[in-house]
Coordinates of C-alpha atoms and ligand atoms in Angstrom, one line a residue:
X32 CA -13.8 10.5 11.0
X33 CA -17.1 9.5 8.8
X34 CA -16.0 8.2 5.5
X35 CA -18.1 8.5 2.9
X36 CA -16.7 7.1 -0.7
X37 CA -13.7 6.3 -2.1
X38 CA -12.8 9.7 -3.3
X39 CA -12.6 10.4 1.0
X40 CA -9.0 10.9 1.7
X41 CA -6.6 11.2 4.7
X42 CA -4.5 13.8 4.6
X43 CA -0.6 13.0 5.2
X44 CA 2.0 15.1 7.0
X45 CA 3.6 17.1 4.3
X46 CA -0.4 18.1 3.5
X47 CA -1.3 15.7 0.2
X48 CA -4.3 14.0 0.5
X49 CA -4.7 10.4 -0.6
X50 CA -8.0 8.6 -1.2
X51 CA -8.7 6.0 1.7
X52 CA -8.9 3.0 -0.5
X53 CA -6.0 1.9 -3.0
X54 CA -6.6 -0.5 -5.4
X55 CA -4.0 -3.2 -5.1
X56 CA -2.4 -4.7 -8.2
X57 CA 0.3 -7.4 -6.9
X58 CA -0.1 -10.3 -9.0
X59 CA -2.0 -8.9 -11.8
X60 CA -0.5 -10.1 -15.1
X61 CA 0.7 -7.1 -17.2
X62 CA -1.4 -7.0 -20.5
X63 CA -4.8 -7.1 -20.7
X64 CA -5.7 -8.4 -16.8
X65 CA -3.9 -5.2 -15.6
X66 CA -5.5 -2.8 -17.8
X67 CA -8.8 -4.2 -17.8
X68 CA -8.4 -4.6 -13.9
X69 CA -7.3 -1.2 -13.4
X70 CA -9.7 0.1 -15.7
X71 CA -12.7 -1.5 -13.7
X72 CA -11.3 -0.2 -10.8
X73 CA -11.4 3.9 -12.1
X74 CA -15.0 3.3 -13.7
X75 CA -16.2 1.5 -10.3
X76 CA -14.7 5.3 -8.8
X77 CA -11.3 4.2 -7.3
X78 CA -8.8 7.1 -7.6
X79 CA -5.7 5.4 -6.1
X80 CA -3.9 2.5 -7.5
X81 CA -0.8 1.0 -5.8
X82 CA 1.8 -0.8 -8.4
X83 CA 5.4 -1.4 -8.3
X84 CA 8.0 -1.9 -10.3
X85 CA 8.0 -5.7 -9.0
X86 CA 4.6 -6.4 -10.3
X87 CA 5.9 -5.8 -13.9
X88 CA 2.4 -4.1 -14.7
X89 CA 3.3 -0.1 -14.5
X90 CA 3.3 -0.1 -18.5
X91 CA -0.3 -1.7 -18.0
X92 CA -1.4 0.6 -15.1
X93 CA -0.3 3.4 -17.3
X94 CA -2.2 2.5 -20.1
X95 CA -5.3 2.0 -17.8
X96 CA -5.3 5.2 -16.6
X97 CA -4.8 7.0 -20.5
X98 CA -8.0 4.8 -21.7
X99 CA -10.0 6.0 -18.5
X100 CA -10.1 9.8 -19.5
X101 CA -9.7 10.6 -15.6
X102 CA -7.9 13.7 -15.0
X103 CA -4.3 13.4 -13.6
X104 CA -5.2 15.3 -10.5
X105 CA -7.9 13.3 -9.3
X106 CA -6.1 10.5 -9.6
X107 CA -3.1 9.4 -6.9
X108 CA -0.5 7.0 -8.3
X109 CA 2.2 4.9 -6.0
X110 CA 4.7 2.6 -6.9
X111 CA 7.9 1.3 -5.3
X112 CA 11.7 0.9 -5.7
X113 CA 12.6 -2.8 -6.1
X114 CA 15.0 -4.5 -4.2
X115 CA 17.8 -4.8 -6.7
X116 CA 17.3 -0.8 -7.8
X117 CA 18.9 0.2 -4.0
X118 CA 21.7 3.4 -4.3
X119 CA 21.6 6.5 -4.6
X120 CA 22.7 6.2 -9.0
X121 CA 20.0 2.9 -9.3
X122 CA 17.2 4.7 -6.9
X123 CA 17.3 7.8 -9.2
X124 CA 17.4 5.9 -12.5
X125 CA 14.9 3.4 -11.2
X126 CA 12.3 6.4 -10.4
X127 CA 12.6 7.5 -14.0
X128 CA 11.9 4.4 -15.4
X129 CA 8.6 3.9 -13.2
X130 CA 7.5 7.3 -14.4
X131 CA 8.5 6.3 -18.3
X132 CA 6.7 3.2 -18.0
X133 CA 3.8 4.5 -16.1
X134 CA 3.6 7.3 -18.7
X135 CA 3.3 10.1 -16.0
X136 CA 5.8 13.0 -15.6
X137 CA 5.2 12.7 -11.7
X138 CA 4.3 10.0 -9.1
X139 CA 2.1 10.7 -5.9
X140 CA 4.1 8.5 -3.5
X141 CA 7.1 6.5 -4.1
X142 CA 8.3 3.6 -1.1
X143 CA 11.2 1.9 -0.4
X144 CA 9.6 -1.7 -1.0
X145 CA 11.7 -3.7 1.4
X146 CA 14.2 -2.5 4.0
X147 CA 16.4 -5.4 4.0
X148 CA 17.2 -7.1 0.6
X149 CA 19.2 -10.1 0.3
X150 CA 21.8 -8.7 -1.5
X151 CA 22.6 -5.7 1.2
X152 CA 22.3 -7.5 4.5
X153 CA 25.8 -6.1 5.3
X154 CA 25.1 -2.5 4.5
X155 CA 21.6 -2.0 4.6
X156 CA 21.4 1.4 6.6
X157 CA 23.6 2.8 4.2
X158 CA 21.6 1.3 0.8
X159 CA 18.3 2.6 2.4
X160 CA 20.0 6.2 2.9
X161 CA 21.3 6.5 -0.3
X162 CA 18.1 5.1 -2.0
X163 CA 16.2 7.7 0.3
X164 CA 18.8 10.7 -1.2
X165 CA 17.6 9.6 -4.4
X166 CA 13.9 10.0 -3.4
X167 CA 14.5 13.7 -2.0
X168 CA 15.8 15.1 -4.9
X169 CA 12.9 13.5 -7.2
X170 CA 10.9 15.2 -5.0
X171 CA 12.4 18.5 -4.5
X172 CA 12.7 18.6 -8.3
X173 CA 9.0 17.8 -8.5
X174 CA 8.8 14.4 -10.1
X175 CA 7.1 12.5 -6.3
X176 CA 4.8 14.0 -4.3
X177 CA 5.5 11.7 -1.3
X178 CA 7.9 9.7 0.1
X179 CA 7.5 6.5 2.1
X180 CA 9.1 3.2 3.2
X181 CA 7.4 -0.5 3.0
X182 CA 8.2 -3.9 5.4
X183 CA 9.9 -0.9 7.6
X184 CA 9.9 -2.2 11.0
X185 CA 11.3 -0.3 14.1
X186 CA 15.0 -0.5 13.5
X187 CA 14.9 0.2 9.6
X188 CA 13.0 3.0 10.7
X189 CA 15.1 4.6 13.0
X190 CA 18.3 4.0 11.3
X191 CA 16.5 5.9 8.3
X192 CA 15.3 9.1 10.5
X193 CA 19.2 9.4 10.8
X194 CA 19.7 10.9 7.7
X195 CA 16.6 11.6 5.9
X196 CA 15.8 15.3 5.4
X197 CA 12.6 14.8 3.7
X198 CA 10.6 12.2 6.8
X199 CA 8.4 9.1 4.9
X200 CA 5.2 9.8 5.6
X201 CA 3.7 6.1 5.1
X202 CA 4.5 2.8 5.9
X203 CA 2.7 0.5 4.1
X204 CA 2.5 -3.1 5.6
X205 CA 0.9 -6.5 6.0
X206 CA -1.6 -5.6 7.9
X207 CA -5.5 -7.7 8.8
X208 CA -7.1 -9.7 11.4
X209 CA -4.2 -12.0 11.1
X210 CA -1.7 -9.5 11.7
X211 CA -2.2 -6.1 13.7
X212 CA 1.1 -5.5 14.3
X213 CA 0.0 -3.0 16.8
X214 CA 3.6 -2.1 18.0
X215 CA 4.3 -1.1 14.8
X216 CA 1.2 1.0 13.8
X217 CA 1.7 2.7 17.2
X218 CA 5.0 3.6 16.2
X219 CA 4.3 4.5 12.4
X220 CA 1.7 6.9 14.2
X221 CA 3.9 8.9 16.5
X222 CA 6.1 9.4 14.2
X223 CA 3.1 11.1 11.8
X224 CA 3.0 8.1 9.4
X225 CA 0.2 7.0 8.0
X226 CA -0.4 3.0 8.1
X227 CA -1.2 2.0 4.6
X228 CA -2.6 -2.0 5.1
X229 CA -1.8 -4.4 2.6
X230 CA -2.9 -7.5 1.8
X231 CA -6.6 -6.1 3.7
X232 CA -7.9 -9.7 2.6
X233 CA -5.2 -11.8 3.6
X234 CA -4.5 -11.9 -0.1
X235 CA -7.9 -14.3 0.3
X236 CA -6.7 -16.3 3.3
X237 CA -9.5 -14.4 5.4
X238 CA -12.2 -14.8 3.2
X239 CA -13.2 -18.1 4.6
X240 CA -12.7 -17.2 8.1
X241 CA -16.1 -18.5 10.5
X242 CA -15.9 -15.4 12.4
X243 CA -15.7 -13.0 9.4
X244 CA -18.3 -14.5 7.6
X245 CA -20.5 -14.6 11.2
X246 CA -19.9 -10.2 11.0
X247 CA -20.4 -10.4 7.3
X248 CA -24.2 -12.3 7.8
X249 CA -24.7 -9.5 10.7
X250 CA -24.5 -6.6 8.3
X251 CA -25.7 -8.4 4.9
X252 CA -22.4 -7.9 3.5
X253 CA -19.3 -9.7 2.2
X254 CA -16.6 -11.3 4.3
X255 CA -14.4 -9.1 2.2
X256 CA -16.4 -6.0 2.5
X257 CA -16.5 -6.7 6.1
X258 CA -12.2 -6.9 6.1
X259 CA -11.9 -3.6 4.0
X260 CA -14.3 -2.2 6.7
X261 CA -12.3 -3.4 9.7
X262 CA -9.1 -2.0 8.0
X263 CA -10.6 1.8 7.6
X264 CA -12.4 1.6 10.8
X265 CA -8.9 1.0 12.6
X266 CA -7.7 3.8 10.2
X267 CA -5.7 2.2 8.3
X268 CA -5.6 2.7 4.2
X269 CA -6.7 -0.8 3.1
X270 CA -5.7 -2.2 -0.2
X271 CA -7.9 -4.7 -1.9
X272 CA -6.6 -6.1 -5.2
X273 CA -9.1 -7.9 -7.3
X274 CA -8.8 -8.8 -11.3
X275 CA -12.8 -9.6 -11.4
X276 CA -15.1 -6.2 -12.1
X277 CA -17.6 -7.5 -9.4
X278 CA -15.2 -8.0 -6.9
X279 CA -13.4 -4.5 -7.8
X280 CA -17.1 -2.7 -7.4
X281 CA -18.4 -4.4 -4.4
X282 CA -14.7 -4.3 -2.3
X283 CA -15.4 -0.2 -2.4
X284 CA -19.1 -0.7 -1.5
X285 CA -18.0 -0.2 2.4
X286 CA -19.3 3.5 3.3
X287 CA -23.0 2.7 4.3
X288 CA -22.2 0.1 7.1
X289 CA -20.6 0.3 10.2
X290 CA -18.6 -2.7 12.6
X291 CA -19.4 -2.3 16.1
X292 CA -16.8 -2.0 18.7
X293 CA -17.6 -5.5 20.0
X294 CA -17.0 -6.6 16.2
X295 CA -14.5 -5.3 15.6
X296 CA -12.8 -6.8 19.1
X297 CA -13.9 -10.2 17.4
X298 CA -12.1 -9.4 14.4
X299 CA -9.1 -8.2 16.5
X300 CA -8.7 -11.7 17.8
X301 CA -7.6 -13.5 14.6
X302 CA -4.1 -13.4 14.8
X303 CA -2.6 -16.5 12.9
X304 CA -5.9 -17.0 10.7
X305 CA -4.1 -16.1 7.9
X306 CA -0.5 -15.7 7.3
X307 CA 1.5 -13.5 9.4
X308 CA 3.9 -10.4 8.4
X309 CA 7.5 -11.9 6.4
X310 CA 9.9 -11.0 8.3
X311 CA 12.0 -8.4 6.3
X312 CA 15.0 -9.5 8.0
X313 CA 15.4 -13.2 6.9
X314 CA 13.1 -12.6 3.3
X315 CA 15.6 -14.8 0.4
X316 CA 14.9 -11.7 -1.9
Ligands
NAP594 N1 4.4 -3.5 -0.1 C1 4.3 -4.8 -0.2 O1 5.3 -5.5 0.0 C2 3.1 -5.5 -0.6 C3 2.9 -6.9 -0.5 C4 1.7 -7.4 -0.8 C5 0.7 -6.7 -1.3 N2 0.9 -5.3 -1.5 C6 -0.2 -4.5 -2.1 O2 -1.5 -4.8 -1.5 C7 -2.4 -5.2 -2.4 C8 -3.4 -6.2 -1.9 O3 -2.7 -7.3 -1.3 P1 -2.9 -8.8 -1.9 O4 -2.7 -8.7 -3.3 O5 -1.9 -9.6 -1.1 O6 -4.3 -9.4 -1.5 P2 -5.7 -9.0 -0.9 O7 -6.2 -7.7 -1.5 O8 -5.6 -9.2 0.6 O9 -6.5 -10.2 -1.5 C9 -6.6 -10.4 -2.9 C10 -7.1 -11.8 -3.2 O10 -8.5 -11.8 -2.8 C11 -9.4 -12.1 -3.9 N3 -10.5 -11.2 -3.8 C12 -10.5 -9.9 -3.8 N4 -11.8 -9.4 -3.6 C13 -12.6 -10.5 -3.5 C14 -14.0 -10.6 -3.2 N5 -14.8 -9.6 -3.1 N6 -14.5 -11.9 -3.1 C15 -13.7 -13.0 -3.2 N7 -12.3 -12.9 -3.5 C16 -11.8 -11.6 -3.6 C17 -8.5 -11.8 -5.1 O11 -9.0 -12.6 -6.2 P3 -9.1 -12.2 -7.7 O12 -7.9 -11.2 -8.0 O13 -9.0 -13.4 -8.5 O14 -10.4 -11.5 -7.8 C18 -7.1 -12.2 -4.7 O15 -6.9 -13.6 -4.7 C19 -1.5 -5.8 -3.5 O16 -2.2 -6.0 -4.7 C20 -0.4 -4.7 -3.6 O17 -0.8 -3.6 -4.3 C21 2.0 -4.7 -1.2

């Protein structure tokens, strides 16, 4: 598939399409750094924000996206159900709120942020379905568009599939050089899912990497164009967060280059050169 701007989308398997790159926002203060983040980020031509109701910003990413003048339907908004917000009472209430604060009247994808919470390592399975009930009816009754999971590894998924009427249709994971997780991906794609990658940059960890910055002087690029690059080229949906306007316009300058396979084998080889993917059984939150 030739990609050819951030407005380029892949299409998921209950048919919405979703631009190829999300603009991160973990991290980003709420107040002014959000909005003037996000706000870069829809001038520069981003369409698809990711947010949560962890990062404490949806009022700010709401407010972006007013001030931009961007139409709703060009735009695709996801945000997550946080870890204390699991059941089926909490899930629905919690999806409300994210749309109040977000100032929408309907979200484009909503995840499960973490399978595994501290607080249900006992009853998980059950906490996930429930949640996951929730999500269905939000989305039968028009409020979600799509539903997906996050930190879902093989087990969370499967014990999910049990139940769930409506199938996620993402998983959206640590994912770089560091990190392939390639057991997982392979998984996430048989079962139609696409592989949203987080963390594309190794929330910065890769940016000094020698052999990164070797592909990056090949192409005249940056070492984090370079790891956006990798992450579509492996078709994954990369999201790069920045809070910094040049950063946020050059991290979507990645259409008019191309990594070769032998490259991208280089880049494949980094395991460990940043952090590796938490484990979301043994995570203390
Ligand atoms: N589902 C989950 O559990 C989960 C977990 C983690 C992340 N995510 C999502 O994935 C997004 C991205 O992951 P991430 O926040 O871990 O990090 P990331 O995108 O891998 O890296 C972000 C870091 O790189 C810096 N940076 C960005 N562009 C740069 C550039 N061109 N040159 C130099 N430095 C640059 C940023 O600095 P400045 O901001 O200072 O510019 C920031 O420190 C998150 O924001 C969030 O939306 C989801």
């Amino acid at each position: 598939m030739v990609l050819h701007s951030l407005e380029d989308t892949y299409t998921l398997a209950n048919g919405v399409e979703i631009p190829v790159i999300g603009f991160g926002t973990w991290q980003t203060p709420s107040g002014q750094v959000a909005e003037d983040s996000v706000l870069a980020a829809l001038n520069a031509g981003y369409r698809h924000i990711d947010t949560a109701a962890a990062y404490g910003n949806e009022e700010s990413v709401g407010n972006a996206i007013k001030k931009s003048g961007v139409n709703r339907h060009d735009l695709f908004v996801t945000t997550k159900l946080w870890n204390k917000n699991h059941g089926y009472k909490q899930a629905k209430a919690a999806i409300d709120e994210s749309l109040q604060k977000l100032g929408l009247d309907y979200l484009d994808l909503y995840l499960i942020h973490w399978p595994n919470p501290v607080d249900m390592r006992d009853n998980w399975a059950e906490m996930n379905a429930e949640s996951w009930q929730a999500m269905e009816e939000a989305q039968r009754a028009g409020k979600i568009r799509a539903l997906g999971i996050s930190n879902f590894r093989k087990h969370h998924i499967d014990e999910l599939m049990k139940t769930a009427e409506i199938k996620p249709v993402v998983n959206q994971n640590y994912l770089n050089p560091s990190d392939l997780q390639p057991e997982l991906v392979a998984y996430d794609d048989k079962l139609g899912m696409l592989n949203e990658a987080y963390s594309p940059l190794g929330t910065g960890g890769l940016l000094g990497n020698d052999t990164v910055n070797e592909v990056a002087k090949n192409h005249g690029k940056s070492p984090a164009q370079v790891l956006i690059r990798w992450s579509l080229q492996h078709g994954f949906l990369p999201l790069p967060k920045s809070v910094h306007p040049e950063y946020i316009k050059a991290n979507a300058e990645v259409f008019d280059f191309e990594l070769s396979d032998a490259e991208m084998k280089q880049l494949d080889s980094l395991r460990g050169a940043a952090d590796l993917a938490a484990d979301p059984d043994k995570t203390d939150f």
